[in-house]
Structures are given as C-alpha cells and as structure tokens.
mmCIF file of N, CA and C in Angstrom:
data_model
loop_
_atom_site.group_PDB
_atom_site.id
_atom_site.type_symbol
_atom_site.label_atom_id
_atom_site.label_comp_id
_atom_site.label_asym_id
_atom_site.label_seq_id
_atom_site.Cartn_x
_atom_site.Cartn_y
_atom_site.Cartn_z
ATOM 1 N N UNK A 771 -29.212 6.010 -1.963
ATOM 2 C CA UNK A 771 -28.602 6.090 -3.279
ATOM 3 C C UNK A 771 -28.570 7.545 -3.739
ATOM 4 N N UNK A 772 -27.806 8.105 -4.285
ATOM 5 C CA UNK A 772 -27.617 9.446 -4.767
ATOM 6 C C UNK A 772 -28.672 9.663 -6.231
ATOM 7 N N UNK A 773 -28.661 10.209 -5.780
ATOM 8 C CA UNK A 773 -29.691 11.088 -7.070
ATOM 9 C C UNK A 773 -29.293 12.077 -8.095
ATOM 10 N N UNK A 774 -28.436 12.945 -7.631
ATOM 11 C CA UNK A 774 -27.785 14.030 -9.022
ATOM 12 C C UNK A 774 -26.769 13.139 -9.487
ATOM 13 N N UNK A 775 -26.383 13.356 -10.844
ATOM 14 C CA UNK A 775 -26.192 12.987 -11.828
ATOM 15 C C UNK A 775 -24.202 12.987 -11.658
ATOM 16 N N UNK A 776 -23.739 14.117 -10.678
ATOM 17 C CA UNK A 776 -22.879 13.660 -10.230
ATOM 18 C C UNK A 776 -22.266 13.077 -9.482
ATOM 19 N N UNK A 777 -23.394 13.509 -8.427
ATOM 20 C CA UNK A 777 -23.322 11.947 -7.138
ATOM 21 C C UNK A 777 -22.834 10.537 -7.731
ATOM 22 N N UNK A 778 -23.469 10.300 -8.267
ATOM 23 C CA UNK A 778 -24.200 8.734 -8.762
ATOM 24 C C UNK A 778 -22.387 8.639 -9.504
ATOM 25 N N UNK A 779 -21.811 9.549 -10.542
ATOM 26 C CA UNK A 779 -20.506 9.629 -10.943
ATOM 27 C C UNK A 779 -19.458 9.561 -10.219
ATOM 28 N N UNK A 780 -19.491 9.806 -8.920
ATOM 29 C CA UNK A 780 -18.593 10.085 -7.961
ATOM 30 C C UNK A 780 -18.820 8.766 -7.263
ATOM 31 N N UNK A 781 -19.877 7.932 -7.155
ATOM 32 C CA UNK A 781 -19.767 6.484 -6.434
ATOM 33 C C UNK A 781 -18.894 5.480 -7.590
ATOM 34 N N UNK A 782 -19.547 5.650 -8.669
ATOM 35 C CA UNK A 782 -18.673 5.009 -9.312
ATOM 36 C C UNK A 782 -17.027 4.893 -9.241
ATOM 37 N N UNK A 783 -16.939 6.389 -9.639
ATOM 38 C CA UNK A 783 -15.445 6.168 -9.420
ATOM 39 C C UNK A 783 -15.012 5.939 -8.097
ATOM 40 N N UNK A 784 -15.229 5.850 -6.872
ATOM 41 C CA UNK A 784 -14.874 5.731 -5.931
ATOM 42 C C UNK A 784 -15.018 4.047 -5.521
ATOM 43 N N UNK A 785 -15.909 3.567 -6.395
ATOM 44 C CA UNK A 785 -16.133 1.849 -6.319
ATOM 45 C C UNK A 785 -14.471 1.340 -7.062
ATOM 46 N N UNK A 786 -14.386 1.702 -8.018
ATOM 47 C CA UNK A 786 -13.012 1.961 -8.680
ATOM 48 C C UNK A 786 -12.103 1.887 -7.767
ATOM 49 N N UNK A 787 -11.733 3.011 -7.669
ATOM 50 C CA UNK A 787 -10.380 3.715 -6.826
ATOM 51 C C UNK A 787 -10.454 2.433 -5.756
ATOM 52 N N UNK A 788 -11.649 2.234 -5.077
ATOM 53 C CA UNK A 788 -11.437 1.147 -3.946
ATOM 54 C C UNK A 788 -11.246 -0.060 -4.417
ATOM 55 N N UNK A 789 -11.304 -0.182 -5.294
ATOM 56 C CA UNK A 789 -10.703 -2.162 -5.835
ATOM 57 C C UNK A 789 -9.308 -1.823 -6.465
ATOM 58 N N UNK A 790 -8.774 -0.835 -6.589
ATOM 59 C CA UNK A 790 -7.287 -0.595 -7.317
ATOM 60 C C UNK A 790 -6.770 -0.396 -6.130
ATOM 61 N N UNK A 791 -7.076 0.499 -5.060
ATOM 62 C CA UNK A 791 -6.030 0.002 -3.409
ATOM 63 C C UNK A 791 -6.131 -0.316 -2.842
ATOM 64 N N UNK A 792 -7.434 -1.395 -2.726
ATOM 65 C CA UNK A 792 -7.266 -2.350 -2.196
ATOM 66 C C UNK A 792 -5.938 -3.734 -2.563
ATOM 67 N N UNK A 793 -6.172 -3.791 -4.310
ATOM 68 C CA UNK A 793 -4.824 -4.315 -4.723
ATOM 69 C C UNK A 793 -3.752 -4.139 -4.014
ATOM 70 N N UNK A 794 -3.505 -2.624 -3.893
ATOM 71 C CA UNK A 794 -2.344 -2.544 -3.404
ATOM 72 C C UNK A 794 -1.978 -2.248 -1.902
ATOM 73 N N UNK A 795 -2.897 -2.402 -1.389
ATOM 74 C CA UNK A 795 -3.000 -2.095 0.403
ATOM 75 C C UNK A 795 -2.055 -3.724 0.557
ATOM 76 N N UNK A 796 -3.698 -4.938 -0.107
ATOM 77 C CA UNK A 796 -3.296 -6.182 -0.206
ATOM 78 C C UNK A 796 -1.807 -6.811 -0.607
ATOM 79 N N UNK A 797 -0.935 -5.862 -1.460
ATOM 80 C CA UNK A 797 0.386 -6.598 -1.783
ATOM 81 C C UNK A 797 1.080 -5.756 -0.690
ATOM 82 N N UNK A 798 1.140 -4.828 -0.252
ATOM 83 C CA UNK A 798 1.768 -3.618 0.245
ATOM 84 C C UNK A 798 1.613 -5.254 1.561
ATOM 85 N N UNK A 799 0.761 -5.239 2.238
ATOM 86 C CA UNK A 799 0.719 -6.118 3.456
ATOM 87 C C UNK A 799 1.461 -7.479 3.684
ATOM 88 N N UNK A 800 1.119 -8.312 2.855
ATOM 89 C CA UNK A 800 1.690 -9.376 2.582
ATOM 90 C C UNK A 800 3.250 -9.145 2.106
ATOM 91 N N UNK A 801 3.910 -8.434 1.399
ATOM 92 C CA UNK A 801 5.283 -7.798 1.277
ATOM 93 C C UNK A 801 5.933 -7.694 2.850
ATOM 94 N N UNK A 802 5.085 -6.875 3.401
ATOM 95 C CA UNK A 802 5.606 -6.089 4.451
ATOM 96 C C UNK A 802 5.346 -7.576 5.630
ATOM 97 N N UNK A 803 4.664 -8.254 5.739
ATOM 98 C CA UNK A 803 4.699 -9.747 6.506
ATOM 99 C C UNK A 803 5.554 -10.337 6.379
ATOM 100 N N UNK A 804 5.763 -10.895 5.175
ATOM 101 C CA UNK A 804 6.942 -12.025 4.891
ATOM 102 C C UNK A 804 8.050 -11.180 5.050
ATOM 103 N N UNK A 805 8.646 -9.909 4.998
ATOM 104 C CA UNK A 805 9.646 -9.218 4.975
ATOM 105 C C UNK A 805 9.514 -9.665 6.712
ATOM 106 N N UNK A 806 9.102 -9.278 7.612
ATOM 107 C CA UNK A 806 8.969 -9.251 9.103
ATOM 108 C C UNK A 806 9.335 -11.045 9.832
ATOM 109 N N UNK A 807 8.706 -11.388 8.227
ATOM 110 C CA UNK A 807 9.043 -13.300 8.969
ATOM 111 C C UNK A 807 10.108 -13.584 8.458
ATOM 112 N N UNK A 808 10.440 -13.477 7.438
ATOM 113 C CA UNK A 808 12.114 -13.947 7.008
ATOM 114 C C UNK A 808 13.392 -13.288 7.336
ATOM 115 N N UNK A 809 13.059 -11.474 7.221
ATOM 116 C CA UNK A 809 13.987 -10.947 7.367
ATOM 117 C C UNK A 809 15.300 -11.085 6.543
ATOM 118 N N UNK A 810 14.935 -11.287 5.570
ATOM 119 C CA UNK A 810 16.036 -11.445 4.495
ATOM 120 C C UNK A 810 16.435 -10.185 3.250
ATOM 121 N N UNK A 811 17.583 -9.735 3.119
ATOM 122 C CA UNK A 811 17.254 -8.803 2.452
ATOM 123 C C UNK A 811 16.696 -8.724 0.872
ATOM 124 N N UNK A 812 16.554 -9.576 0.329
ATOM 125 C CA UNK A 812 15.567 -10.030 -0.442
ATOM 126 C C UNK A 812 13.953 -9.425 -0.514
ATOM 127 N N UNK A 813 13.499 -10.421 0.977
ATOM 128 C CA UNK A 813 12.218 -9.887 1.166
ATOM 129 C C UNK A 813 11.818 -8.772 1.170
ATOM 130 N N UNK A 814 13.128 -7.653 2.249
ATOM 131 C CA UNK A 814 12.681 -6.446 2.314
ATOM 132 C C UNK A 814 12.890 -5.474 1.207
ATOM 133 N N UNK A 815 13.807 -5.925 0.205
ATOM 134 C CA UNK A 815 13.367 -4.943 -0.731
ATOM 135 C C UNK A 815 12.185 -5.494 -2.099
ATOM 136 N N UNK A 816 11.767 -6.206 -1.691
ATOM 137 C CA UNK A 816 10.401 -6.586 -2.104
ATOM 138 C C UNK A 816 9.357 -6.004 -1.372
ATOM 139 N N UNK A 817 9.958 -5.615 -0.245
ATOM 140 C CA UNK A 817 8.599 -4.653 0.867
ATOM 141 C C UNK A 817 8.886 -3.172 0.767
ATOM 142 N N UNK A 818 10.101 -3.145 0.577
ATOM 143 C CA UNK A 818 10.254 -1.412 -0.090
ATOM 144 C C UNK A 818 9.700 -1.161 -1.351
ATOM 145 N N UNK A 819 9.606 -2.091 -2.656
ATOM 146 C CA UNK A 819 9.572 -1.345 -3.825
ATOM 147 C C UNK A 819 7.668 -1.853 -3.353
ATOM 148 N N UNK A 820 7.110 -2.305 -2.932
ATOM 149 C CA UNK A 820 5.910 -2.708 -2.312
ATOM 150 C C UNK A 820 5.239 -1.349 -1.692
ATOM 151 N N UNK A 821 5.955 -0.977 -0.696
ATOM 152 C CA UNK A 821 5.524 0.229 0.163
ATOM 153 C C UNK A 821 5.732 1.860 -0.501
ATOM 154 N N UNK A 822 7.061 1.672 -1.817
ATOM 155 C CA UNK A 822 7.103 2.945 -2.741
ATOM 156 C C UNK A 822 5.983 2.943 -3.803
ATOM 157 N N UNK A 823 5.251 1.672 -3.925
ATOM 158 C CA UNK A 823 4.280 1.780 -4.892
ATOM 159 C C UNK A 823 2.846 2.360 -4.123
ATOM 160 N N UNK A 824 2.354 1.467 -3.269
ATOM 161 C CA UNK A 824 1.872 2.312 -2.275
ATOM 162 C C UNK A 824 1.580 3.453 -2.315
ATOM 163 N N UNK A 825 2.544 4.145 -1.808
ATOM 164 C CA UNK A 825 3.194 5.439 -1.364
ATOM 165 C C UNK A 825 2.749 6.440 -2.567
ATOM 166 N N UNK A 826 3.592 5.778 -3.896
ATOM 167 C CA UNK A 826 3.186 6.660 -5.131
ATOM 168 C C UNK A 826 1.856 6.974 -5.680
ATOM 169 N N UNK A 827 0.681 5.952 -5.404
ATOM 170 C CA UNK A 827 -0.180 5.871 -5.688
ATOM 171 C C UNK A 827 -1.811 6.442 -4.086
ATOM 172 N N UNK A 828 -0.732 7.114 -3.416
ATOM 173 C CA UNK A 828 -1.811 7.735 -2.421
ATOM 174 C C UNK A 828 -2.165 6.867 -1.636
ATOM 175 N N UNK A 829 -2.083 5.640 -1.722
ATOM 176 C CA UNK A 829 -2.471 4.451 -0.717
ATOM 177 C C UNK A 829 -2.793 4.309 0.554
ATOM 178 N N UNK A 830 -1.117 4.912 0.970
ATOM 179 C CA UNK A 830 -0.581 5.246 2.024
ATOM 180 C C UNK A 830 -0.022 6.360 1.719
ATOM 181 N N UNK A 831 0.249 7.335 3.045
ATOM 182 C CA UNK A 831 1.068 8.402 2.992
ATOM 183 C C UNK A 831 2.224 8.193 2.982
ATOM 184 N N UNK A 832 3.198 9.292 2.141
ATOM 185 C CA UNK A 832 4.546 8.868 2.056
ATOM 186 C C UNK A 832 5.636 8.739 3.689
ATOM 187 N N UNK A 833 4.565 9.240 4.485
ATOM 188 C CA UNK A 833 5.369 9.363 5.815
ATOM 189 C C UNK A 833 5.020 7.863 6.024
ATOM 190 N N UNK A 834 4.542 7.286 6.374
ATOM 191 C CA UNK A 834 4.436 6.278 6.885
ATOM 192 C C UNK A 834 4.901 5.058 5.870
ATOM 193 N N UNK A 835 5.293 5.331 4.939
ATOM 194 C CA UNK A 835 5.999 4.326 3.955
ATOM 195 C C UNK A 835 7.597 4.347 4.322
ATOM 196 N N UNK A 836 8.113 5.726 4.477
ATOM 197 C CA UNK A 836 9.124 5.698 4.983
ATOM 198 C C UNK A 836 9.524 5.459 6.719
ATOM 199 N N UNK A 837 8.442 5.615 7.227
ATOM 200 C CA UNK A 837 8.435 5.003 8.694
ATOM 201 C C UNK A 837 8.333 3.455 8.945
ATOM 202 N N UNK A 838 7.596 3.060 7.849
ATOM 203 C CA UNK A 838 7.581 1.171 7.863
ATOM 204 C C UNK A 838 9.285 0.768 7.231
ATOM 205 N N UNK A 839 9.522 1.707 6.358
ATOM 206 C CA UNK A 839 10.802 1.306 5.406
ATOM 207 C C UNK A 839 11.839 1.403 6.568
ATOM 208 N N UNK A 840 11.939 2.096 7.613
ATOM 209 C CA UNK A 840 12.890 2.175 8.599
ATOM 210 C C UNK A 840 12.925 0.953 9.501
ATOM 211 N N UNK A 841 11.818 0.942 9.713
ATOM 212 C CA UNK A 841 11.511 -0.379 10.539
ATOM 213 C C UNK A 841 11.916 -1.854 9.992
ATOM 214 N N UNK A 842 11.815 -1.571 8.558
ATOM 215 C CA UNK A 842 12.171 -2.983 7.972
ATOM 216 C C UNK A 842 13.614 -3.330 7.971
ATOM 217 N N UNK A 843 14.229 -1.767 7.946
ATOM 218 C CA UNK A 843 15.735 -2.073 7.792
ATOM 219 C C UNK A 843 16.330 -2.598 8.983
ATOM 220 N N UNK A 844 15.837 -1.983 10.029
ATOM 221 C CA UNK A 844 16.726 -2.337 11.095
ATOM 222 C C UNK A 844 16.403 -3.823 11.687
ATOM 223 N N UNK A 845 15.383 -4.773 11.063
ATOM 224 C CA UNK A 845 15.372 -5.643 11.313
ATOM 225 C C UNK A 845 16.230 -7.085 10.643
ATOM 226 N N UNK A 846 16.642 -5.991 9.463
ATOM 227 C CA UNK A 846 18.474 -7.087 8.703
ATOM 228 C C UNK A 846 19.857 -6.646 8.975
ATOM 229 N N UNK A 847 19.641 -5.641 9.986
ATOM 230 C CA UNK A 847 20.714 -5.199 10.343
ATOM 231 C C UNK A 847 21.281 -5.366 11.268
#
C-alpha cells in the first residue's frame, strides 16, 4: 500500500479512470462483435461512433480505432 500522501491520491484516481474504460473498452467490444456478426451497416456505424468514443477518451489509440474502422468497412462492402 502506498504511504505518501500522493501515492495513496494517485491509486485512487487510477481505481477511477479504470472503471470509466473499462465502460468503454466493454461497449467499444461488444459494438465491434455484433458489427463483425451482422455486418449490417447499421451495426457498423454503431461500432464506429463506439470506437470514436474510445479513441476520444484515450482508451484506445487513435491508430488503431481507425485500423479496426477500416476493417469494419470492408466487411459491408
């Protein structure tokens, strides 16, 4: 367990930060699944605005949001 006074501040927020992207790791995934099983363009832009939230929020890197977003397209195309 940390002992200085900012340690102990810095777990906290980091207990934080990890239950807010986990949220969004968790929708980001399930988006990006059902987009892969239906393939509808529907789904996938439910897995894009999914993977730009992501993305915006540090989650994921923006490279690899736009590397999944490529991948999704060419699978309604």
């Amino acid at each position: 367990m940390p002992i200085l006074k900012s340690a102990i501040k810095k777990l906290k927020q980091d207990k934080k930060r990890t239950a807010v992207n986990k949220v969004y790791r968790e929708n980001l995934r399930q988006a990006v699944k059902q987009a892969r099983k239906e393939k509808t363009a529907k789904a996938v832009r439910l897995a894009y605005s999914a993977l730009d939230k992501a993305a915006k929020q540090k989650v994921i890197h923006k490279n690899k949001a736009a590397r999944l977003k490529s991948r999704l397209m060419k699978l309604i195309k």
